[in-house]
Amino acid sequence: MKNKRSLLYIGPKWIRWTLSILFLLTVACGVYFIYLYNDLLESKTAGYEETKQQLLKAETLAEIDKIETFHGKEAYHVAYGKDKNEQSKLVFYPLKGKQKQLITVNQADIVSKSEMKEQWKQECNQCEFIRISPALLDGKEFWELTYIDDSNRYVFDYLDMHNGSRYEQMRFKSMFK
């Protein structure tokens, strides 16, 4: 006779089958979400390696520290790096077209990210900072500051990289909570 009080006894067969199926579904969903996360992360950085190789091959930069993506009217990869003279540069690499019109900015000639963030903090001390990244609008270089202002609006603020003056600001109010 089976000992119904053993530690391995779960109950009737239908409970064991239900728990087994639930366990397998949970594992399958977990594996799927991990796959989906990795796929999304990979698509976010797609093309970075090709951009890096093109910039190094063209000798625009001698070393590349970081690459970001900016989406405006046109999409750009923005590479942070140093040229052969060890000067820090920002290079806007257009993603569209075969002929690439590169825009190179000497970082010594612009307001730094940290200075721009400090300037922003003084103007908007009640705001919640999200990020700052390089932007290119109408062929001009800007810092795109993203934050939530004191009226709970999501704000994109475009400030000139060379002098910190405001070019454009967009504020979005949330309709749903």
PDB file of C-alpha atoms in Angstrom:
ATOM      1  CA  MET A   1       0.000   0.000   0.000  1.00  0.00           C
ATOM      2  CA  LYS A   2       1.236   3.470  -0.915  1.00  0.00           C
ATOM      3  CA  ASN A   3       2.063   5.823   1.857  1.00  0.00           C
ATOM      4  CA  LYS A   4      -0.181   8.832   1.142  1.00  0.00           C
ATOM      5  CA  ARG A   5       1.611  10.932   3.720  1.00  0.00           C
ATOM      6  CA  SER A   6       5.043  10.885   2.040  1.00  0.00           C
ATOM      7  CA  LEU A   7       6.696  14.160   1.076  1.00  0.00           C
ATOM      8  CA  LEU A   8       6.357  13.439  -2.653  1.00  0.00           C
ATOM      9  CA  TYR A   9       2.610  12.956  -2.507  1.00  0.00           C
ATOM     10  CA  ILE A  10       0.873  16.027  -3.980  1.00  0.00           C
ATOM     11  CA  GLY A  11      -2.673  14.837  -4.261  1.00  0.00           C
ATOM     12  CA  PRO A  12      -4.906  13.506  -7.006  1.00  0.00           C
ATOM     13  CA  LYS A  13      -3.475  13.044 -10.507  1.00  0.00           C
ATOM     14  CA  TRP A  14      -5.266  16.078 -11.948  1.00  0.00           C
ATOM     15  CA  ILE A  15      -3.533  18.373  -9.423  1.00  0.00           C
ATOM     16  CA  ARG A  16      -0.120  16.926 -10.320  1.00  0.00           C
ATOM     17  CA  TRP A  17      -0.801  17.402 -14.047  1.00  0.00           C
ATOM     18  CA  THR A  18      -2.078  20.952 -13.505  1.00  0.00           C
ATOM     19  CA  LEU A  19       0.964  21.929 -11.439  1.00  0.00           C
ATOM     20  CA  SER A  20       3.320  20.317 -13.977  1.00  0.00           C
ATOM     21  CA  ILE A  21       1.695  22.177 -16.883  1.00  0.00           C
ATOM     22  CA  LEU A  22       1.759  25.475 -14.953  1.00  0.00           C
ATOM     23  CA  PHE A  23       5.425  24.958 -14.147  1.00  0.00           C
ATOM     24  CA  LEU A  24       6.279  24.232 -17.793  1.00  0.00           C
ATOM     25  CA  LEU A  25       4.283  27.266 -18.980  1.00  0.00           C
ATOM     26  CA  THR A  26       6.072  29.485 -16.451  1.00  0.00           C
ATOM     27  CA  VAL A  27       9.488  28.247 -17.598  1.00  0.00           C
ATOM     28  CA  ALA A  28       8.518  28.660 -21.284  1.00  0.00           C
ATOM     29  CA  CYS A  29       7.290  32.232 -20.691  1.00  0.00           C
ATOM     30  CA  GLY A  30      10.480  33.067 -18.804  1.00  0.00           C
ATOM     31  CA  VAL A  31      12.656  31.753 -21.638  1.00  0.00           C
ATOM     32  CA  TYR A  32      10.551  33.676 -24.196  1.00  0.00           C
ATOM     33  CA  PHE A  33      10.841  36.971 -22.267  1.00  0.00           C
ATOM     34  CA  ILE A  34      14.613  36.564 -21.909  1.00  0.00           C
ATOM     35  CA  TYR A  35      14.855  35.940 -25.666  1.00  0.00           C
ATOM     36  CA  LEU A  36      12.632  38.958 -26.405  1.00  0.00           C
ATOM     37  CA  TYR A  37      14.659  41.222 -24.092  1.00  0.00           C
ATOM     38  CA  ASN A  38      17.947  40.201 -25.720  1.00  0.00           C
ATOM     39  CA  ASP A  39      16.487  40.672 -29.198  1.00  0.00           C
ATOM     40  CA  LEU A  40      15.259  44.178 -28.349  1.00  0.00           C
ATOM     41  CA  LEU A  41      18.592  45.094 -26.792  1.00  0.00           C
ATOM     42  CA  GLU A  42      20.417  43.840 -29.875  1.00  0.00           C
ATOM     43  CA  SER A  43      18.169  45.830 -32.228  1.00  0.00           C
ATOM     44  CA  LYS A  44      18.813  48.981 -30.174  1.00  0.00           C
ATOM     45  CA  THR A  45      22.545  48.749 -30.841  1.00  0.00           C
ATOM     46  CA  ALA A  46      22.238  47.396 -34.407  1.00  0.00           C
ATOM     47  CA  GLY A  47      24.770  48.919 -36.762  1.00  0.00           C
ATOM     48  CA  TYR A  48      27.078  50.259 -34.053  1.00  0.00           C
ATOM     49  CA  GLU A  49      29.900  47.923 -35.023  1.00  0.00           C
ATOM     50  CA  GLU A  50      29.597  48.833 -38.726  1.00  0.00           C
ATOM     51  CA  THR A  51      29.615  52.555 -37.873  1.00  0.00           C
ATOM     52  CA  LYS A  52      32.661  52.052 -35.674  1.00  0.00           C
ATOM     53  CA  GLN A  53      34.513  50.228 -38.459  1.00  0.00           C
ATOM     54  CA  GLN A  54      33.629  52.907 -41.052  1.00  0.00           C
ATOM     55  CA  LEU A  55      34.812  55.764 -38.815  1.00  0.00           C
ATOM     56  CA  LEU A  56      38.070  53.992 -37.965  1.00  0.00           C
ATOM     57  CA  LYS A  57      38.648  53.059 -41.634  1.00  0.00           C
ATOM     58  CA  ALA A  58      38.069  56.665 -42.777  1.00  0.00           C
ATOM     59  CA  GLU A  59      40.456  57.797 -40.015  1.00  0.00           C
ATOM     60  CA  THR A  60      37.840  60.241 -38.748  1.00  0.00           C
ATOM     61  CA  LEU A  61      38.520  58.893 -35.255  1.00  0.00           C
ATOM     62  CA  ALA A  62      41.479  56.890 -34.009  1.00  0.00           C
ATOM     63  CA  GLU A  63      39.595  55.440 -31.049  1.00  0.00           C
ATOM     64  CA  ILE A  64      35.887  55.275 -30.233  1.00  0.00           C
ATOM     65  CA  ASP A  65      34.644  55.246 -26.647  1.00  0.00           C
ATOM     66  CA  LYS A  66      30.881  55.150 -27.094  1.00  0.00           C
ATOM     67  CA  ILE A  67      28.155  55.255 -29.750  1.00  0.00           C
ATOM     68  CA  GLU A  68      24.565  56.493 -29.295  1.00  0.00           C
ATOM     69  CA  THR A  69      21.644  56.888 -31.677  1.00  0.00           C
ATOM     70  CA  PHE A  70      19.748  60.117 -32.346  1.00  0.00           C
ATOM     71  CA  HIS A  71      16.430  60.135 -34.221  1.00  0.00           C
ATOM     72  CA  GLY A  72      15.372  63.498 -35.611  1.00  0.00           C
ATOM     73  CA  LYS A  73      14.230  64.152 -39.169  1.00  0.00           C
ATOM     74  CA  GLU A  74      17.031  61.743 -40.025  1.00  0.00           C
ATOM     75  CA  ALA A  75      18.664  59.096 -37.861  1.00  0.00           C
ATOM     76  CA  TYR A  76      22.305  59.403 -36.806  1.00  0.00           C
ATOM     77  CA  HIS A  77      24.808  57.409 -34.845  1.00  0.00           C
ATOM     78  CA  VAL A  78      26.785  59.730 -32.597  1.00  0.00           C
ATOM     79  CA  ALA A  79      30.301  58.497 -31.867  1.00  0.00           C
ATOM     80  CA  TYR A  80      32.388  59.788 -28.971  1.00  0.00           C
ATOM     81  CA  GLY A  81      36.094  59.351 -29.460  1.00  0.00           C
ATOM     82  CA  LYS A  82      39.527  60.808 -30.105  1.00  0.00           C
ATOM     83  CA  ASP A  83      41.287  61.628 -33.347  1.00  0.00           C
ATOM     84  CA  LYS A  84      44.925  60.829 -34.135  1.00  0.00           C
ATOM     85  CA  ASN A  85      45.973  64.039 -32.317  1.00  0.00           C
ATOM     86  CA  GLU A  86      44.246  62.848 -29.101  1.00  0.00           C
ATOM     87  CA  GLN A  87      41.553  65.544 -29.363  1.00  0.00           C
ATOM     88  CA  SER A  88      38.118  64.508 -28.135  1.00  0.00           C
ATOM     89  CA  LYS A  89      35.493  64.594 -30.876  1.00  0.00           C
ATOM     90  CA  LEU A  90      31.807  63.941 -31.460  1.00  0.00           C
ATOM     91  CA  VAL A  91      30.944  62.576 -34.893  1.00  0.00           C
ATOM     92  CA  PHE A  92      27.405  62.522 -36.290  1.00  0.00           C
ATOM     93  CA  TYR A  93      27.232  59.593 -38.723  1.00  0.00           C
ATOM     94  CA  PRO A  94      24.047  59.585 -40.876  1.00  0.00           C
ATOM     95  CA  LEU A  95      22.359  56.215 -41.238  1.00  0.00           C
ATOM     96  CA  LYS A  96      20.609  57.044 -44.517  1.00  0.00           C
ATOM     97  CA  GLY A  97      22.289  57.079 -47.925  1.00  0.00           C
ATOM     98  CA  LYS A  98      25.477  55.696 -49.372  1.00  0.00           C
ATOM     99  CA  GLN A  99      27.395  58.996 -49.353  1.00  0.00           C
ATOM    100  CA  LYS A 100      27.903  59.915 -45.707  1.00  0.00           C
ATOM    101  CA  GLN A 101      28.150  63.624 -44.854  1.00  0.00           C
ATOM    102  CA  LEU A 102      29.871  63.415 -41.458  1.00  0.00           C
ATOM    103  CA  ILE A 103      29.561  66.252 -38.983  1.00  0.00           C
ATOM    104  CA  THR A 104      32.482  66.411 -36.567  1.00  0.00           C
ATOM    105  CA  VAL A 105      32.487  68.533 -33.429  1.00  0.00           C
ATOM    106  CA  ASN A 106      35.564  69.241 -31.346  1.00  0.00           C
ATOM    107  CA  GLN A 107      34.521  68.673 -27.722  1.00  0.00           C
ATOM    108  CA  ALA A 108      36.886  71.442 -26.548  1.00  0.00           C
ATOM    109  CA  ASP A 109      34.770  73.950 -28.523  1.00  0.00           C
ATOM    110  CA  ILE A 110      31.407  73.081 -26.966  1.00  0.00           C
ATOM    111  CA  VAL A 111      29.664  73.306 -23.616  1.00  0.00           C
ATOM    112  CA  SER A 112      30.186  69.927 -21.925  1.00  0.00           C
ATOM    113  CA  LYS A 113      27.359  67.624 -20.877  1.00  0.00           C
ATOM    114  CA  SER A 114      28.065  68.253 -17.209  1.00  0.00           C
ATOM    115  CA  GLU A 115      28.113  72.046 -17.630  1.00  0.00           C
ATOM    116  CA  MET A 116      24.864  71.918 -19.597  1.00  0.00           C
ATOM    117  CA  LYS A 117      23.253  69.775 -16.909  1.00  0.00           C
ATOM    118  CA  GLU A 118      24.376  72.216 -14.199  1.00  0.00           C
ATOM    119  CA  GLN A 119      22.950  75.137 -16.175  1.00  0.00           C
ATOM    120  CA  TRP A 120      19.674  73.227 -16.548  1.00  0.00           C
ATOM    121  CA  LYS A 121      19.579  72.431 -12.788  1.00  0.00           C
ATOM    122  CA  GLN A 122      19.811  76.128 -11.951  1.00  0.00           C
ATOM    123  CA  GLU A 123      16.893  76.926 -14.287  1.00  0.00           C
ATOM    124  CA  CYS A 124      14.691  74.004 -13.287  1.00  0.00           C
ATOM    125  CA  ASN A 125      15.517  72.809  -9.773  1.00  0.00           C
ATOM    126  CA  GLN A 126      12.100  71.148  -9.219  1.00  0.00           C
ATOM    127  CA  CYS A 127      12.378  69.041 -12.386  1.00  0.00           C
ATOM    128  CA  GLU A 128      13.188  65.333 -12.675  1.00  0.00           C
ATOM    129  CA  PHE A 129      16.174  64.787 -14.991  1.00  0.00           C
ATOM    130  CA  ILE A 130      15.976  61.858 -17.429  1.00  0.00           C
ATOM    131  CA  ARG A 131      18.921  62.174 -19.832  1.00  0.00           C
ATOM    132  CA  ILE A 132      21.097  64.383 -21.987  1.00  0.00           C
ATOM    133  CA  SER A 133      22.318  63.348 -25.428  1.00  0.00           C
ATOM    134  CA  PRO A 134      23.703  64.943 -28.610  1.00  0.00           C
ATOM    135  CA  ALA A 135      21.190  65.980 -31.264  1.00  0.00           C
ATOM    136  CA  LEU A 136      21.358  67.315 -34.796  1.00  0.00           C
ATOM    137  CA  LEU A 137      18.525  69.550 -36.027  1.00  0.00           C
ATOM    138  CA  ASP A 138      18.626  71.533 -39.271  1.00  0.00           C
ATOM    139  CA  GLY A 139      22.349  70.802 -39.603  1.00  0.00           C
ATOM    140  CA  LYS A 140      23.193  72.318 -36.194  1.00  0.00           C
ATOM    141  CA  GLU A 141      24.511  70.525 -33.115  1.00  0.00           C
ATOM    142  CA  PHE A 142      22.494  70.587 -29.891  1.00  0.00           C
ATOM    143  CA  TRP A 143      22.204  68.901 -26.516  1.00  0.00           C
ATOM    144  CA  GLU A 144      18.832  67.215 -26.128  1.00  0.00           C
ATOM    145  CA  LEU A 145      17.806  67.384 -22.482  1.00  0.00           C
ATOM    146  CA  THR A 146      14.907  65.173 -21.527  1.00  0.00           C
ATOM    147  CA  TYR A 147      13.147  65.719 -18.216  1.00  0.00           C
ATOM    148  CA  ILE A 148       9.828  66.000 -16.403  1.00  0.00           C
ATOM    149  CA  ASP A 149       9.069  69.567 -15.380  1.00  0.00           C
ATOM    150  CA  ASP A 150       7.346  70.853 -12.245  1.00  0.00           C
ATOM    151  CA  SER A 151       3.949  70.702 -14.045  1.00  0.00           C
ATOM    152  CA  ASN A 152       4.476  66.956 -14.668  1.00  0.00           C
ATOM    153  CA  ARG A 153       5.059  67.433 -18.414  1.00  0.00           C
ATOM    154  CA  TYR A 154       7.573  65.373 -20.393  1.00  0.00           C
ATOM    155  CA  VAL A 155      10.000  67.891 -21.936  1.00  0.00           C
ATOM    156  CA  PHE A 156      12.499  67.783 -24.796  1.00  0.00           C
ATOM    157  CA  ASP A 157      14.769  70.825 -24.594  1.00  0.00           C
ATOM    158  CA  TYR A 158      17.264  71.491 -27.399  1.00  0.00           C
ATOM    159  CA  LEU A 159      20.182  73.680 -26.295  1.00  0.00           C
ATOM    160  CA  ASP A 160      22.983  74.852 -28.585  1.00  0.00           C
ATOM    161  CA  MET A 161      26.200  72.906 -27.961  1.00  0.00           C
ATOM    162  CA  HIS A 162      28.378  75.963 -28.549  1.00  0.00           C
ATOM    163  CA  ASN A 163      26.730  78.582 -26.326  1.00  0.00           C
ATOM    164  CA  GLY A 164      23.921  76.851 -24.392  1.00  0.00           C
ATOM    165  CA  SER A 165      21.117  78.964 -25.870  1.00  0.00           C
ATOM    166  CA  ARG A 166      17.679  77.396 -26.292  1.00  0.00           C
ATOM    167  CA  TYR A 167      16.736  76.456 -29.863  1.00  0.00           C
ATOM    168  CA  GLU A 168      13.511  74.561 -29.329  1.00  0.00           C
ATOM    169  CA  GLN A 169      11.461  73.089 -26.515  1.00  0.00           C
ATOM    170  CA  MET A 170       8.633  70.576 -26.665  1.00  0.00           C
ATOM    171  CA  ARG A 171       6.410  69.798 -23.670  1.00  0.00           C
ATOM    172  CA  PHE A 172       3.993  66.888 -23.553  1.00  0.00           C
ATOM    173  CA  LYS A 173       1.193  66.547 -21.055  1.00  0.00           C
ATOM    174  CA  SER A 174       0.101  63.059 -20.036  1.00  0.00           C
ATOM    175  CA  MET A 175      -3.554  62.347 -20.793  1.00  0.00           C
ATOM    176  CA  PHE A 176      -3.771  59.089 -18.860  1.00  0.00           C
ATOM    177  CA  LYS A 177      -2.419  58.088 -15.483  1.00  0.00           C
TER     178      LYS A 177
END
